[in-house]
Amino acid sequence: MMSENPSPHDGKYFVIPKGKAMCDKGTKFPNFKVTSHQKHYWNDEEGEPDYLAVTEDDITFNPPATPFGSCSVKNGNPCAFAPAGKWQKTYDKVKVMGKSCVTEVSELMCATGGKITVMKHGQTVAMTNQNIKNADPKEQQSINPLLDYKEFQEEQDDDLEVCK
């Protein structure tokens, strides 16, 4: 029996345009810009551009001019971002139109000398009814002693029954 190798992407989020990038030589944190496709959205049924999947080919930022502010390699002069190829350390098990997806561990090198990483992935974490149902009431009570968590779970179950 073979064991699966853990991936550095395990437990990490896919990046969307609402996220922020950072350069280790810069002073500003631009948003990501998707130019490689208009097809796949993460956690958005409405098809909003802010939720497009950032792929290895998306090497443009918003704002496009001096995206990372001042550059320490250029003695504090404006950033002259010049991507050195595609994003590296992408998640190659999930592809959009043949392109690997960018996650929180991905990196992009700048020919000027900086390394761009993901500062914020841009997705919002929301609690689902399944999370509420699976939570341990005793543990939740110790976190928030003012809330009767068992009663809260039952109320959520009642609300679900009404919706069905």
PDB file of C-alpha atoms in Angstrom:
ATOM      1  CA  MET A   1       0.000   0.000   0.000  1.00  0.00           C
ATOM      2  CA  MET A   2       1.488   3.305  -1.083  1.00  0.00           C
ATOM      3  CA  SER A   3       1.095   6.392   1.046  1.00  0.00           C
ATOM      4  CA  GLU A   4       0.360   9.656  -0.683  1.00  0.00           C
ATOM      5  CA  ASN A   5       3.067  12.286  -0.501  1.00  0.00           C
ATOM      6  CA  PRO A   6       1.924  15.414   1.297  1.00  0.00           C
ATOM      7  CA  SER A   7       1.869  18.509  -0.898  1.00  0.00           C
ATOM      8  CA  PRO A   8       2.965  21.995   0.181  1.00  0.00           C
ATOM      9  CA  HIS A   9      -0.423  23.069  -1.216  1.00  0.00           C
ATOM     10  CA  ASP A  10      -2.394  20.968   1.307  1.00  0.00           C
ATOM     11  CA  GLY A  11      -4.642  23.249   3.344  1.00  0.00           C
ATOM     12  CA  LYS A  12      -3.738  26.287   1.222  1.00  0.00           C
ATOM     13  CA  TYR A  13      -6.165  28.500  -0.695  1.00  0.00           C
ATOM     14  CA  PHE A  14      -6.292  29.204  -4.403  1.00  0.00           C
ATOM     15  CA  VAL A  15      -5.593  32.835  -5.262  1.00  0.00           C
ATOM     16  CA  ILE A  16      -8.157  35.223  -6.774  1.00  0.00           C
ATOM     17  CA  PRO A  17      -7.793  38.833  -8.056  1.00  0.00           C
ATOM     18  CA  LYS A  18      -9.043  40.264  -4.741  1.00  0.00           C
ATOM     19  CA  GLY A  19      -5.885  38.888  -3.134  1.00  0.00           C
ATOM     20  CA  LYS A  20      -2.677  40.842  -2.576  1.00  0.00           C
ATOM     21  CA  ALA A  21       0.852  40.147  -3.810  1.00  0.00           C
ATOM     22  CA  MET A  22       4.068  41.314  -2.213  1.00  0.00           C
ATOM     23  CA  CYS A  23       7.613  41.695  -3.467  1.00  0.00           C
ATOM     24  CA  ASP A  24      10.466  41.304  -1.004  1.00  0.00           C
ATOM     25  CA  LYS A  25      12.063  44.413  -2.586  1.00  0.00           C
ATOM     26  CA  GLY A  26       8.896  46.562  -2.848  1.00  0.00           C
ATOM     27  CA  THR A  27       6.744  48.801  -0.651  1.00  0.00           C
ATOM     28  CA  LYS A  28       3.206  48.314  -2.062  1.00  0.00           C
ATOM     29  CA  PHE A  29       0.879  45.332  -2.340  1.00  0.00           C
ATOM     30  CA  PRO A  30      -1.056  45.159  -5.618  1.00  0.00           C
ATOM     31  CA  ASN A  31      -4.016  42.939  -6.480  1.00  0.00           C
ATOM     32  CA  PHE A  32      -3.683  40.068  -8.915  1.00  0.00           C
ATOM     33  CA  LYS A  33      -4.967  40.449 -12.474  1.00  0.00           C
ATOM     34  CA  VAL A  34      -6.254  37.482 -14.494  1.00  0.00           C
ATOM     35  CA  THR A  35      -5.528  37.708 -18.211  1.00  0.00           C
ATOM     36  CA  SER A  36      -5.092  33.999 -19.039  1.00  0.00           C
ATOM     37  CA  HIS A  37      -8.821  33.089 -19.082  1.00  0.00           C
ATOM     38  CA  GLN A  38     -12.368  34.194 -18.244  1.00  0.00           C
ATOM     39  CA  LYS A  39     -13.643  30.710 -17.457  1.00  0.00           C
ATOM     40  CA  HIS A  40     -13.101  29.386 -13.917  1.00  0.00           C
ATOM     41  CA  TYR A  41     -14.148  31.117 -10.705  1.00  0.00           C
ATOM     42  CA  TRP A  42     -13.380  30.050  -7.126  1.00  0.00           C
ATOM     43  CA  ASN A  43     -16.411  29.991  -4.815  1.00  0.00           C
ATOM     44  CA  ASP A  44     -18.555  32.317  -6.926  1.00  0.00           C
ATOM     45  CA  GLU A  45     -21.587  31.205  -8.881  1.00  0.00           C
ATOM     46  CA  GLU A  46     -22.260  34.694 -10.256  1.00  0.00           C
ATOM     47  CA  GLY A  47     -19.116  34.755 -12.418  1.00  0.00           C
ATOM     48  CA  GLU A  48     -17.676  37.928 -10.869  1.00  0.00           C
ATOM     49  CA  PRO A  49     -14.212  38.823 -12.257  1.00  0.00           C
ATOM     50  CA  ASP A  50     -12.879  39.283  -8.694  1.00  0.00           C
ATOM     51  CA  TYR A  51     -13.207  35.497  -8.203  1.00  0.00           C
ATOM     52  CA  LEU A  52     -11.382  34.259 -11.311  1.00  0.00           C
ATOM     53  CA  ALA A  53      -8.731  31.597 -10.686  1.00  0.00           C
ATOM     54  CA  VAL A  54      -5.212  33.057 -10.902  1.00  0.00           C
ATOM     55  CA  THR A  55      -3.010  30.733 -13.003  1.00  0.00           C
ATOM     56  CA  GLU A  56       0.702  30.361 -13.655  1.00  0.00           C
ATOM     57  CA  ASP A  57       0.385  32.653 -16.699  1.00  0.00           C
ATOM     58  CA  ASP A  58      -1.203  35.562 -14.795  1.00  0.00           C
ATOM     59  CA  ILE A  59       1.868  37.729 -14.263  1.00  0.00           C
ATOM     60  CA  THR A  60       0.158  41.146 -14.356  1.00  0.00           C
ATOM     61  CA  PHE A  61      -0.909  43.133 -11.316  1.00  0.00           C
ATOM     62  CA  ASN A  62      -3.364  45.894 -10.587  1.00  0.00           C
ATOM     63  CA  PRO A  63      -2.175  48.643 -10.772  1.00  0.00           C
ATOM     64  CA  PRO A  64       0.028  47.624 -13.733  1.00  0.00           C
ATOM     65  CA  ALA A  65       2.381  50.654 -13.499  1.00  0.00           C
ATOM     66  CA  THR A  66       4.898  50.352 -10.630  1.00  0.00           C
ATOM     67  CA  PRO A  67       2.792  47.650  -8.943  1.00  0.00           C
ATOM     68  CA  PHE A  68       5.123  47.195  -5.970  1.00  0.00           C
ATOM     69  CA  GLY A  69       5.836  50.896  -5.292  1.00  0.00           C
ATOM     70  CA  SER A  70       9.477  51.745  -4.584  1.00  0.00           C
ATOM     71  CA  CYS A  71      12.133  49.127  -5.285  1.00  0.00           C
ATOM     72  CA  SER A  72      15.070  48.615  -2.898  1.00  0.00           C
ATOM     73  CA  VAL A  73      17.122  47.045  -5.729  1.00  0.00           C
ATOM     74  CA  LYS A  74      16.720  50.364  -7.612  1.00  0.00           C
ATOM     75  CA  ASN A  75      17.687  52.464  -4.551  1.00  0.00           C
ATOM     76  CA  GLY A  76      14.087  53.401  -3.760  1.00  0.00           C
ATOM     77  CA  ASN A  77      13.209  54.400  -7.316  1.00  0.00           C
ATOM     78  CA  PRO A  78       9.850  53.276  -8.779  1.00  0.00           C
ATOM     79  CA  CYS A  79       9.304  49.565  -9.348  1.00  0.00           C
ATOM     80  CA  ALA A  80      10.141  48.371 -12.850  1.00  0.00           C
ATOM     81  CA  PHE A  81       8.481  44.968 -12.519  1.00  0.00           C
ATOM     82  CA  ALA A  82       9.736  42.525 -15.148  1.00  0.00           C
ATOM     83  CA  PRO A  83       8.466  38.964 -14.588  1.00  0.00           C
ATOM     84  CA  ALA A  84      11.101  36.302 -15.100  1.00  0.00           C
ATOM     85  CA  GLY A  85       8.853  33.622 -16.574  1.00  0.00           C
ATOM     86  CA  LYS A  86       5.695  32.129 -15.036  1.00  0.00           C
ATOM     87  CA  TRP A  87       4.602  31.584 -11.458  1.00  0.00           C
ATOM     88  CA  GLN A  88       6.555  28.761  -9.784  1.00  0.00           C
ATOM     89  CA  LYS A  89       5.394  26.307  -7.091  1.00  0.00           C
ATOM     90  CA  THR A  90       1.905  26.252  -8.614  1.00  0.00           C
ATOM     91  CA  TYR A  91      -0.631  23.510  -7.935  1.00  0.00           C
ATOM     92  CA  ASP A  92      -0.308  21.303 -10.994  1.00  0.00           C
ATOM     93  CA  LYS A  93      -3.092  18.905  -9.947  1.00  0.00           C
ATOM     94  CA  VAL A  94      -5.698  21.613 -10.622  1.00  0.00           C
ATOM     95  CA  LYS A  95      -5.578  23.238 -14.043  1.00  0.00           C
ATOM     96  CA  VAL A  96      -7.659  25.863 -15.795  1.00  0.00           C
ATOM     97  CA  MET A  97      -7.427  25.556 -19.573  1.00  0.00           C
ATOM     98  CA  GLY A  98      -4.183  23.583 -19.166  1.00  0.00           C
ATOM     99  CA  LYS A  99      -2.599  26.109 -16.793  1.00  0.00           C
ATOM    100  CA  SER A 100      -1.663  25.285 -13.183  1.00  0.00           C
ATOM    101  CA  CYS A 101      -3.325  27.328 -10.426  1.00  0.00           C
ATOM    102  CA  VAL A 102      -1.587  29.729  -8.054  1.00  0.00           C
ATOM    103  CA  THR A 103      -1.942  29.050  -4.309  1.00  0.00           C
ATOM    104  CA  GLU A 104      -0.621  30.770  -1.184  1.00  0.00           C
ATOM    105  CA  VAL A 105       2.788  29.033  -1.584  1.00  0.00           C
ATOM    106  CA  SER A 106       3.415  30.065  -5.207  1.00  0.00           C
ATOM    107  CA  GLU A 107       6.278  32.407  -6.158  1.00  0.00           C
ATOM    108  CA  LEU A 108       7.132  34.641  -9.110  1.00  0.00           C
ATOM    109  CA  MET A 109      10.613  35.992  -9.724  1.00  0.00           C
ATOM    110  CA  CYS A 110      11.276  39.510 -11.018  1.00  0.00           C
ATOM    111  CA  ALA A 111      14.179  40.028 -13.429  1.00  0.00           C
ATOM    112  CA  THR A 112      15.052  43.220 -11.488  1.00  0.00           C
ATOM    113  CA  GLY A 113      15.825  41.053  -8.452  1.00  0.00           C
ATOM    114  CA  GLY A 114      12.728  40.652  -6.304  1.00  0.00           C
ATOM    115  CA  LYS A 115      10.681  37.615  -5.333  1.00  0.00           C
ATOM    116  CA  ILE A 116       6.906  37.996  -5.482  1.00  0.00           C
ATOM    117  CA  THR A 117       4.788  35.928  -3.109  1.00  0.00           C
ATOM    118  CA  VAL A 118       1.130  35.779  -2.109  1.00  0.00           C
ATOM    119  CA  MET A 119       0.371  38.059   0.837  1.00  0.00           C
ATOM    120  CA  LYS A 120      -3.422  37.388   0.862  1.00  0.00           C
ATOM    121  CA  HIS A 121      -5.271  34.813  -1.223  1.00  0.00           C
ATOM    122  CA  GLY A 122      -8.394  36.992  -1.455  1.00  0.00           C
ATOM    123  CA  GLN A 123     -11.019  34.374  -0.615  1.00  0.00           C
ATOM    124  CA  THR A 124     -13.348  34.791   2.338  1.00  0.00           C
ATOM    125  CA  VAL A 125     -13.786  31.914   4.735  1.00  0.00           C
ATOM    126  CA  ALA A 126     -17.412  31.317   5.674  1.00  0.00           C
ATOM    127  CA  MET A 127     -18.888  28.898   8.191  1.00  0.00           C
ATOM    128  CA  THR A 128     -21.297  26.421   6.637  1.00  0.00           C
ATOM    129  CA  ASN A 129     -24.166  24.516   8.219  1.00  0.00           C
ATOM    130  CA  GLN A 130     -21.975  21.394   8.040  1.00  0.00           C
ATOM    131  CA  ASN A 131     -19.302  23.173  10.148  1.00  0.00           C
ATOM    132  CA  ILE A 132     -21.950  24.079  12.748  1.00  0.00           C
ATOM    133  CA  LYS A 133     -23.312  20.528  12.795  1.00  0.00           C
ATOM    134  CA  ASN A 134     -19.853  18.918  13.170  1.00  0.00           C
ATOM    135  CA  ALA A 135     -18.543  21.237  15.902  1.00  0.00           C
ATOM    136  CA  ASP A 136     -18.154  19.891  19.445  1.00  0.00           C
ATOM    137  CA  PRO A 137     -20.636  21.778  21.694  1.00  0.00           C
ATOM    138  CA  LYS A 138     -18.396  21.407  24.791  1.00  0.00           C
ATOM    139  CA  GLU A 139     -15.400  22.848  22.955  1.00  0.00           C
ATOM    140  CA  GLN A 140     -17.497  25.721  21.583  1.00  0.00           C
ATOM    141  CA  GLN A 141     -18.875  26.404  25.072  1.00  0.00           C
ATOM    142  CA  SER A 142     -15.332  26.799  26.419  1.00  0.00           C
ATOM    143  CA  ILE A 143     -14.498  29.249  23.616  1.00  0.00           C
ATOM    144  CA  ASN A 144     -17.695  31.284  24.060  1.00  0.00           C
ATOM    145  CA  PRO A 145     -19.297  30.592  27.465  1.00  0.00           C
ATOM    146  CA  LEU A 146     -22.146  33.045  26.781  1.00  0.00           C
ATOM    147  CA  LEU A 147     -23.507  30.947  23.907  1.00  0.00           C
ATOM    148  CA  ASP A 148     -25.406  27.701  24.499  1.00  0.00           C
ATOM    149  CA  TYR A 149     -23.882  25.963  21.478  1.00  0.00           C
ATOM    150  CA  LYS A 150     -26.115  22.878  21.649  1.00  0.00           C
ATOM    151  CA  GLU A 151     -29.160  25.153  21.475  1.00  0.00           C
ATOM    152  CA  PHE A 152     -27.533  27.087  18.604  1.00  0.00           C
ATOM    153  CA  GLN A 153     -26.999  23.822  16.663  1.00  0.00           C
ATOM    154  CA  GLU A 154     -30.641  22.846  17.189  1.00  0.00           C
ATOM    155  CA  GLU A 155     -31.817  26.275  15.954  1.00  0.00           C
ATOM    156  CA  GLN A 156     -29.710  25.837  12.815  1.00  0.00           C
ATOM    157  CA  ASP A 157     -31.244  22.393  12.238  1.00  0.00           C
ATOM    158  CA  ASP A 158     -34.724  23.913  12.618  1.00  0.00           C
ATOM    159  CA  ASP A 159     -33.864  26.650  10.111  1.00  0.00           C
ATOM    160  CA  LEU A 160     -32.677  24.011   7.629  1.00  0.00           C
ATOM    161  CA  GLU A 161     -35.925  22.081   7.943  1.00  0.00           C
ATOM    162  CA  VAL A 162     -37.902  25.234   7.104  1.00  0.00           C
ATOM    163  CA  CYS A 163     -35.786  25.803   3.973  1.00  0.00           C
ATOM    164  CA  LYS A 164     -36.328  22.286   2.584  1.00  0.00           C
TER     165      LYS A 164
END
